[in-house]
PDB file of C-alpha atoms in Angstrom:
ATOM      1  CA  MET A  10      14.121   6.877  -7.139  1.00  0.00           C
ATOM      2  CA  VAL A  11      14.956   3.309  -7.933  1.00  0.00           C
ATOM      3  CA  TYR A  12      14.399   3.099 -11.653  1.00  0.00           C
ATOM      4  CA  ASP A  13      16.571   3.441 -14.718  1.00  0.00           C
ATOM      5  CA  THR A  14      19.178   1.530 -12.729  1.00  0.00           C
ATOM      6  CA  ARG A  15      20.770   0.299 -15.940  1.00  0.00           C
ATOM      7  CA  SER A  16      22.122   3.839 -16.292  1.00  0.00           C
ATOM      8  CA  GLN A  17      25.549   2.917 -15.018  1.00  0.00           C
ATOM      9  CA  ILE A  18      26.653  -0.586 -15.834  1.00  0.00           C
ATOM     10  CA  TYR A  19      30.144  -1.794 -15.030  1.00  0.00           C
ATOM     11  CA  GLY A  20      30.561  -5.145 -16.683  1.00  0.00           C
ATOM     12  CA  PRO A  21      28.977  -6.605 -19.797  1.00  0.00           C
ATOM     13  CA  CYS A  22      26.435  -4.394 -21.546  1.00  0.00           C
ATOM     14  CA  LEU A  23      23.305  -6.513 -21.181  1.00  0.00           C
ATOM     15  CA  ALA A  24      19.616  -5.713 -21.094  1.00  0.00           C
ATOM     16  CA  SER A  25      18.247  -6.186 -17.607  1.00  0.00           C
ATOM     17  CA  ALA A  26      15.636  -5.176 -15.073  1.00  0.00           C
ATOM     18  CA  ASN A  27      14.899  -1.491 -14.709  1.00  0.00           C
ATOM     19  CA  SER A  28      14.335  -1.747 -10.964  1.00  0.00           C
ATOM     20  CA  PRO A  29      15.671  -5.017  -9.494  1.00  0.00           C
ATOM     21  CA  LEU A  30      14.442  -5.777  -5.986  1.00  0.00           C
ATOM     22  CA  ALA A  31      17.970  -6.220  -4.578  1.00  0.00           C
ATOM     23  CA  LEU A  32      18.950  -2.724  -5.770  1.00  0.00           C
ATOM     24  CA  VAL A  33      15.766  -1.269  -4.276  1.00  0.00           C
ATOM     25  CA  GLN A  34      16.701  -2.812  -0.927  1.00  0.00           C
ATOM     26  CA  LEU A  35      20.380  -1.848  -1.208  1.00  0.00           C
ATOM     27  CA  GLY A  36      19.722   1.762  -2.192  1.00  0.00           C
ATOM     28  CA  LEU A  37      17.234   2.330   0.604  1.00  0.00           C
ATOM     29  CA  THR A  38      19.392   0.727   3.290  1.00  0.00           C
ATOM     30  CA  GLN A  39      22.358   2.809   2.158  1.00  0.00           C
ATOM     31  CA  TYR A  40      20.360   6.035   2.519  1.00  0.00           C
ATOM     32  CA  LEU A  41      19.189   4.926   5.955  1.00  0.00           C
ATOM     33  CA  GLY A  42      22.766   3.970   6.836  1.00  0.00           C
ATOM     34  CA  LEU A  43      23.879   7.499   5.983  1.00  0.00           C
ATOM     35  CA  GLY A  44      21.452   8.768   8.593  1.00  0.00           C
ATOM     36  CA  VAL A  45      18.633   9.925   6.317  1.00  0.00           C
ATOM     37  CA  PRO A  46      15.449   9.476   8.376  1.00  0.00           C
ATOM     38  CA  ALA A  47      13.012   6.947   6.910  1.00  0.00           C
ATOM     39  CA  ASN A  48      10.176   9.471   7.227  1.00  0.00           C
ATOM     40  CA  LYS A  49      12.047  11.719   4.752  1.00  0.00           C
ATOM     41  CA  LEU A  50      12.293   9.036   2.043  1.00  0.00           C
ATOM     42  CA  VAL A  51       9.742   8.362  -0.687  1.00  0.00           C
ATOM     43  CA  LEU A  52      10.455   5.360  -2.907  1.00  0.00           C
ATOM     44  CA  GLY A  53      10.116   6.133  -6.623  1.00  0.00           C
ATOM     45  CA  LEU A  54       9.357   3.138  -8.875  1.00  0.00           C
ATOM     46  CA  PRO A  55       8.806   2.775 -12.632  1.00  0.00           C
ATOM     47  CA  TRP A  56       5.433   2.224 -14.268  1.00  0.00           C
ATOM     48  CA  TYR A  57       6.880   1.430 -17.674  1.00  0.00           C
ATOM     49  CA  GLY A  58       9.055  -1.154 -19.326  1.00  0.00           C
ATOM     50  CA  TYR A  59      12.398  -0.888 -21.055  1.00  0.00           C
ATOM     51  CA  ASP A  60      12.808  -2.167 -24.604  1.00  0.00           C
ATOM     52  CA  TYR A  61      16.384  -2.954 -25.616  1.00  0.00           C
ATOM     53  CA  PRO A  62      17.488  -3.820 -29.161  1.00  0.00           C
ATOM     54  CA  CYS A  63      19.880  -6.746 -28.834  1.00  0.00           C
ATOM     55  CA  GLU A  64      23.147  -6.642 -30.725  1.00  0.00           C
ATOM     56  CA  PRO A  65      23.044  -8.249 -34.205  1.00  0.00           C
ATOM     57  CA  GLY A  66      23.469 -12.011 -34.098  1.00  0.00           C
ATOM     58  CA  THR A  67      21.569 -12.454 -30.820  1.00  0.00           C
ATOM     59  CA  ALA A  68      19.425 -15.590 -30.918  1.00  0.00           C
ATOM     60  CA  VAL A  69      15.682 -14.954 -30.833  1.00  0.00           C
ATOM     61  CA  ASP A  70      15.352 -17.048 -27.663  1.00  0.00           C
ATOM     62  CA  ALA A  71      18.456 -15.686 -25.908  1.00  0.00           C
ATOM     63  CA  ILE A  72      18.310 -15.224 -22.169  1.00  0.00           C
ATOM     64  CA  PHE A  73      21.057 -12.619 -22.337  1.00  0.00           C
ATOM     65  CA  CYS A  74      20.668  -9.684 -24.717  1.00  0.00           C
ATOM     66  CA  PRO A  75      23.933  -7.840 -25.398  1.00  0.00           C
ATOM     67  CA  ILE A  76      23.191  -4.150 -25.948  1.00  0.00           C
ATOM     68  CA  LYS A  77      25.041  -1.324 -27.650  1.00  0.00           C
ATOM     69  CA  GLN A  78      27.555   0.561 -25.539  1.00  0.00           C
ATOM     70  CA  VAL A  79      26.098   3.979 -24.767  1.00  0.00           C
ATOM     71  CA  PRO A  80      28.365   5.615 -22.164  1.00  0.00           C
ATOM     72  CA  PHE A  81      26.862   7.617 -19.315  1.00  0.00           C
ATOM     73  CA  ARG A  82      28.831   9.556 -16.690  1.00  0.00           C
ATOM     74  CA  GLY A  83      31.931   7.441 -17.171  1.00  0.00           C
ATOM     75  CA  ALA A  84      30.184   4.071 -17.203  1.00  0.00           C
ATOM     76  CA  PRO A  85      30.509   2.165 -20.476  1.00  0.00           C
ATOM     77  CA  CYS A  86      26.826   1.199 -20.722  1.00  0.00           C
ATOM     78  CA  SER A  87      23.489   2.831 -19.997  1.00  0.00           C
ATOM     79  CA  ASP A  88      19.758   2.394 -20.368  1.00  0.00           C
ATOM     80  CA  ALA A  89      19.991   4.916 -23.212  1.00  0.00           C
ATOM     81  CA  ALA A  90      20.619   1.852 -25.387  1.00  0.00           C
ATOM     82  CA  GLY A  91      16.899   1.143 -24.984  1.00  0.00           C
ATOM     83  CA  VAL A  92      13.640   3.060 -24.836  1.00  0.00           C
ATOM     84  CA  GLU A  93      10.865   3.394 -22.283  1.00  0.00           C
ATOM     85  CA  ARG A  94       7.683   1.608 -23.342  1.00  0.00           C
ATOM     86  CA  SER A  95       4.246   2.185 -21.851  1.00  0.00           C
ATOM     87  CA  TYR A  96       2.269  -0.732 -20.484  1.00  0.00           C
ATOM     88  CA  GLY A  97      -0.180  -0.233 -23.341  1.00  0.00           C
ATOM     89  CA  ASP A  98       2.616  -0.810 -25.849  1.00  0.00           C
ATOM     90  CA  LEU A  99       3.911  -3.834 -23.929  1.00  0.00           C
ATOM     91  CA  PHE A 100       0.494  -5.443 -23.693  1.00  0.00           C
ATOM     92  CA  GLN A 101      -0.058  -4.968 -27.427  1.00  0.00           C
ATOM     93  CA  VAL A 102       3.187  -6.818 -28.171  1.00  0.00           C
ATOM     94  CA  ILE A 103       2.335  -9.563 -25.676  1.00  0.00           C
ATOM     95  CA  ARG A 104      -1.283  -9.965 -26.855  1.00  0.00           C
ATOM     96  CA  ASN A 105      -0.289  -9.890 -30.519  1.00  0.00           C
ATOM     97  CA  GLY A 106       1.995 -12.824 -29.781  1.00  0.00           C
ATOM     98  CA  THR A 107       3.143 -13.214 -33.364  1.00  0.00           C
ATOM     99  CA  SER A 108       6.368 -11.336 -32.758  1.00  0.00           C
ATOM    100  CA  LEU A 109       7.155 -12.901 -29.354  1.00  0.00           C
ATOM    101  CA  THR A 110      10.139 -15.220 -29.491  1.00  0.00           C
ATOM    102  CA  THR A 111      10.126 -16.192 -25.796  1.00  0.00           C
ATOM    103  CA  PRO A 112       7.357 -16.448 -23.254  1.00  0.00           C
ATOM    104  CA  VAL A 113       6.979 -13.660 -20.702  1.00  0.00           C
ATOM    105  CA  THR A 114       9.346 -14.896 -17.996  1.00  0.00           C
ATOM    106  CA  ASN A 115       9.709 -13.932 -14.351  1.00  0.00           C
ATOM    107  CA  ASN A 116      13.343 -13.509 -13.357  1.00  0.00           C
ATOM    108  CA  THR A 117      13.086 -14.512  -9.713  1.00  0.00           C
ATOM    109  CA  LEU A 118      16.539 -13.151  -8.857  1.00  0.00           C
ATOM    110  CA  LEU A 119      15.766  -9.645 -10.136  1.00  0.00           C
ATOM    111  CA  GLU A 120      12.018  -9.737  -9.357  1.00  0.00           C
ATOM    112  CA  SER A 121      11.125  -8.455 -12.828  1.00  0.00           C
ATOM    113  CA  LEU A 122       9.610  -9.877 -15.975  1.00  0.00           C
ATOM    114  CA  TRP A 123      11.153 -10.039 -19.444  1.00  0.00           C
ATOM    115  CA  PHE A 124      10.466 -11.321 -22.925  1.00  0.00           C
ATOM    116  CA  ASN A 125      12.069 -11.240 -26.358  1.00  0.00           C
ATOM    117  CA  TYR A 126      10.344 -10.292 -29.568  1.00  0.00           C
ATOM    118  CA  ARG A 127      11.258  -9.760 -33.191  1.00  0.00           C
ATOM    119  CA  HIS A 128      10.967  -6.101 -34.124  1.00  0.00           C
ATOM    120  CA  GLU A 129       9.417  -5.132 -37.459  1.00  0.00           C
ATOM    121  CA  ASP A 130      12.942  -4.380 -38.752  1.00  0.00           C
ATOM    122  CA  GLY A 131      13.899  -8.028 -38.053  1.00  0.00           C
ATOM    123  CA  SER A 132      16.082  -7.355 -35.021  1.00  0.00           C
ATOM    124  CA  VAL A 133      15.685  -9.139 -31.686  1.00  0.00           C
ATOM    125  CA  HIS A 134      14.575  -6.984 -28.748  1.00  0.00           C
ATOM    126  CA  GLN A 135      14.389  -7.784 -25.049  1.00  0.00           C
ATOM    127  CA  VAL A 136      11.860  -6.027 -22.814  1.00  0.00           C
ATOM    128  CA  TRP A 137      12.016  -5.773 -19.022  1.00  0.00           C
ATOM    129  CA  PHE A 138       9.104  -4.593 -16.860  1.00  0.00           C
ATOM    130  CA  ASP A 139       7.325  -5.005 -13.538  1.00  0.00           C
ATOM    131  CA  ASP A 140       3.952  -6.605 -13.115  1.00  0.00           C
ATOM    132  CA  ALA A 141       1.683  -6.220 -10.101  1.00  0.00           C
ATOM    133  CA  SER A 142       3.521  -8.913  -8.131  1.00  0.00           C
ATOM    134  CA  SER A 143       7.027  -7.510  -8.638  1.00  0.00           C
ATOM    135  CA  PHE A 144       5.758  -3.966  -8.054  1.00  0.00           C
ATOM    136  CA  ARG A 145       4.075  -5.061  -4.837  1.00  0.00           C
ATOM    137  CA  SER A 146       7.275  -6.706  -3.534  1.00  0.00           C
ATOM    138  CA  LYS A 147       9.153  -3.413  -3.977  1.00  0.00           C
ATOM    139  CA  VAL A 148       6.367  -1.410  -2.341  1.00  0.00           C
ATOM    140  CA  ALA A 149       6.481  -3.857   0.585  1.00  0.00           C
ATOM    141  CA  VAL A 150      10.149  -2.937   1.153  1.00  0.00           C
ATOM    142  CA  ALA A 151       9.131   0.710   1.615  1.00  0.00           C
ATOM    143  CA  LYS A 152       6.561  -0.375   4.206  1.00  0.00           C
ATOM    144  CA  GLU A 153       9.046  -2.632   6.031  1.00  0.00           C
ATOM    145  CA  LEU A 154      11.547   0.241   6.251  1.00  0.00           C
ATOM    146  CA  ASN A 155       8.855   2.712   7.423  1.00  0.00           C
ATOM    147  CA  LEU A 156       9.426   5.114   4.539  1.00  0.00           C
ATOM    148  CA  ARG A 157       7.244   8.181   4.124  1.00  0.00           C
ATOM    149  CA  GLY A 158       5.650   6.870   0.943  1.00  0.00           C
ATOM    150  CA  VAL A 159       5.856   5.431  -2.546  1.00  0.00           C
ATOM    151  CA  GLY A 160       5.454   7.139  -5.903  1.00  0.00           C
ATOM    152  CA  VAL A 161       5.822   6.119  -9.531  1.00  0.00           C
ATOM    153  CA  TRP A 162       7.169   7.489 -12.756  1.00  0.00           C
ATOM    154  CA  ASN A 163       4.861   7.913 -14.428  1.00  0.00           C
ATOM    155  CA  PHE A 164       1.165   7.439 -13.860  1.00  0.00           C
ATOM    156  CA  ASP A 165       0.111   7.995 -17.459  1.00  0.00           C
ATOM    157  CA  LEU A 166       2.129   5.037 -18.765  1.00  0.00           C
ATOM    158  CA  LEU A 167      -0.487   2.564 -17.573  1.00  0.00           C
ATOM    159  CA  ASP A 168      -3.080   1.818 -20.230  1.00  0.00           C
ATOM    160  CA  TYR A 169      -6.336   3.530 -19.248  1.00  0.00           C
ATOM    161  CA  VAL A 170      -7.925   3.229 -22.705  1.00  0.00           C
ATOM    162  CA  ASP A 171      -7.700  -0.466 -23.619  1.00  0.00           C
ATOM    163  CA  THR A 172     -10.944  -2.258 -22.750  1.00  0.00           C
ATOM    164  CA  ASN A 173      -9.485  -5.765 -23.122  1.00  0.00           C
ATOM    165  CA  PRO A 174     -10.374  -7.519 -19.837  1.00  0.00           C
ATOM    166  CA  ALA A 175      -6.821  -8.832 -19.367  1.00  0.00           C
ATOM    167  CA  THR A 176      -5.380  -5.327 -19.708  1.00  0.00           C
ATOM    168  CA  VAL A 177      -8.015  -3.776 -17.440  1.00  0.00           C
ATOM    169  CA  SER A 178      -7.313  -6.428 -14.801  1.00  0.00           C
ATOM    170  CA  ALA A 179      -3.522  -6.005 -15.049  1.00  0.00           C
ATOM    171  CA  MET A 180      -3.748  -2.227 -14.736  1.00  0.00           C
ATOM    172  CA  ALA A 181      -6.092  -2.476 -11.730  1.00  0.00           C
ATOM    173  CA  ALA A 182      -3.657  -4.915 -10.122  1.00  0.00           C
ATOM    174  CA  MET A 183      -0.841  -2.374 -10.510  1.00  0.00           C
ATOM    175  CA  TRP A 184      -2.882   0.184  -8.548  1.00  0.00           C
ATOM    176  CA  GLU A 185      -3.688  -2.473  -5.944  1.00  0.00           C
ATOM    177  CA  GLY A 186       0.071  -2.930  -5.487  1.00  0.00           C
ATOM    178  CA  PHE A 187       0.061   0.182  -3.332  1.00  0.00           C
ATOM    179  CA  GLY A 188      -1.864  -1.919  -0.798  1.00  0.00           C
ATOM    180  CA  ALA A 189       1.465  -3.427   0.278  1.00  0.00           C
ATOM    181  CA  PHE A 190       2.243   0.039   1.693  1.00  0.00           C
ATOM    182  CA  THR A 191      -1.143   1.297   2.800  1.00  0.00           C
ATOM    183  CA  GLY A 192      -2.440  -2.015   4.132  1.00  0.00           C
ATOM    184  CA  LEU A 193      -5.607  -1.664   2.068  1.00  0.00           C
TER     185      LEU A 193
END
């Protein structure tokens, strides 16, 4: 399982990627380094985004979103400062566009996308999520390391109801991301 990695933050409490590629690689290589056979490992990835309310005073176009300290198992910060959001919810915010305060941006270091928006209560929020490309890059790591498989949490957070062509295409592309593992 390489999601909800913001659960234990040592350092500034900032919104960030739920499943950064470097942590995917690090976690898997550490398990393999401990002697866990690759054929016993299944990589778990998120199929949802994380929506963090930024601390008051955060600029609407801020790259860094300070979040409330919510301790977890001794760490001063956790993803409990935010909430999981389904892809359907995320696409509604993105398509609506009126509340977006930054463009959807690919963070190439973390291999995840993010954007800011103004919540209906007036606060600034930052959302982090994977798209098909960032998902595929993480699935490819599982293939390269000869893991047993890949799974996601959770399948029903893709939007299977929206008939908007852009949403239908994006959701199909997420499923196609498994091709990095299966070779299909």
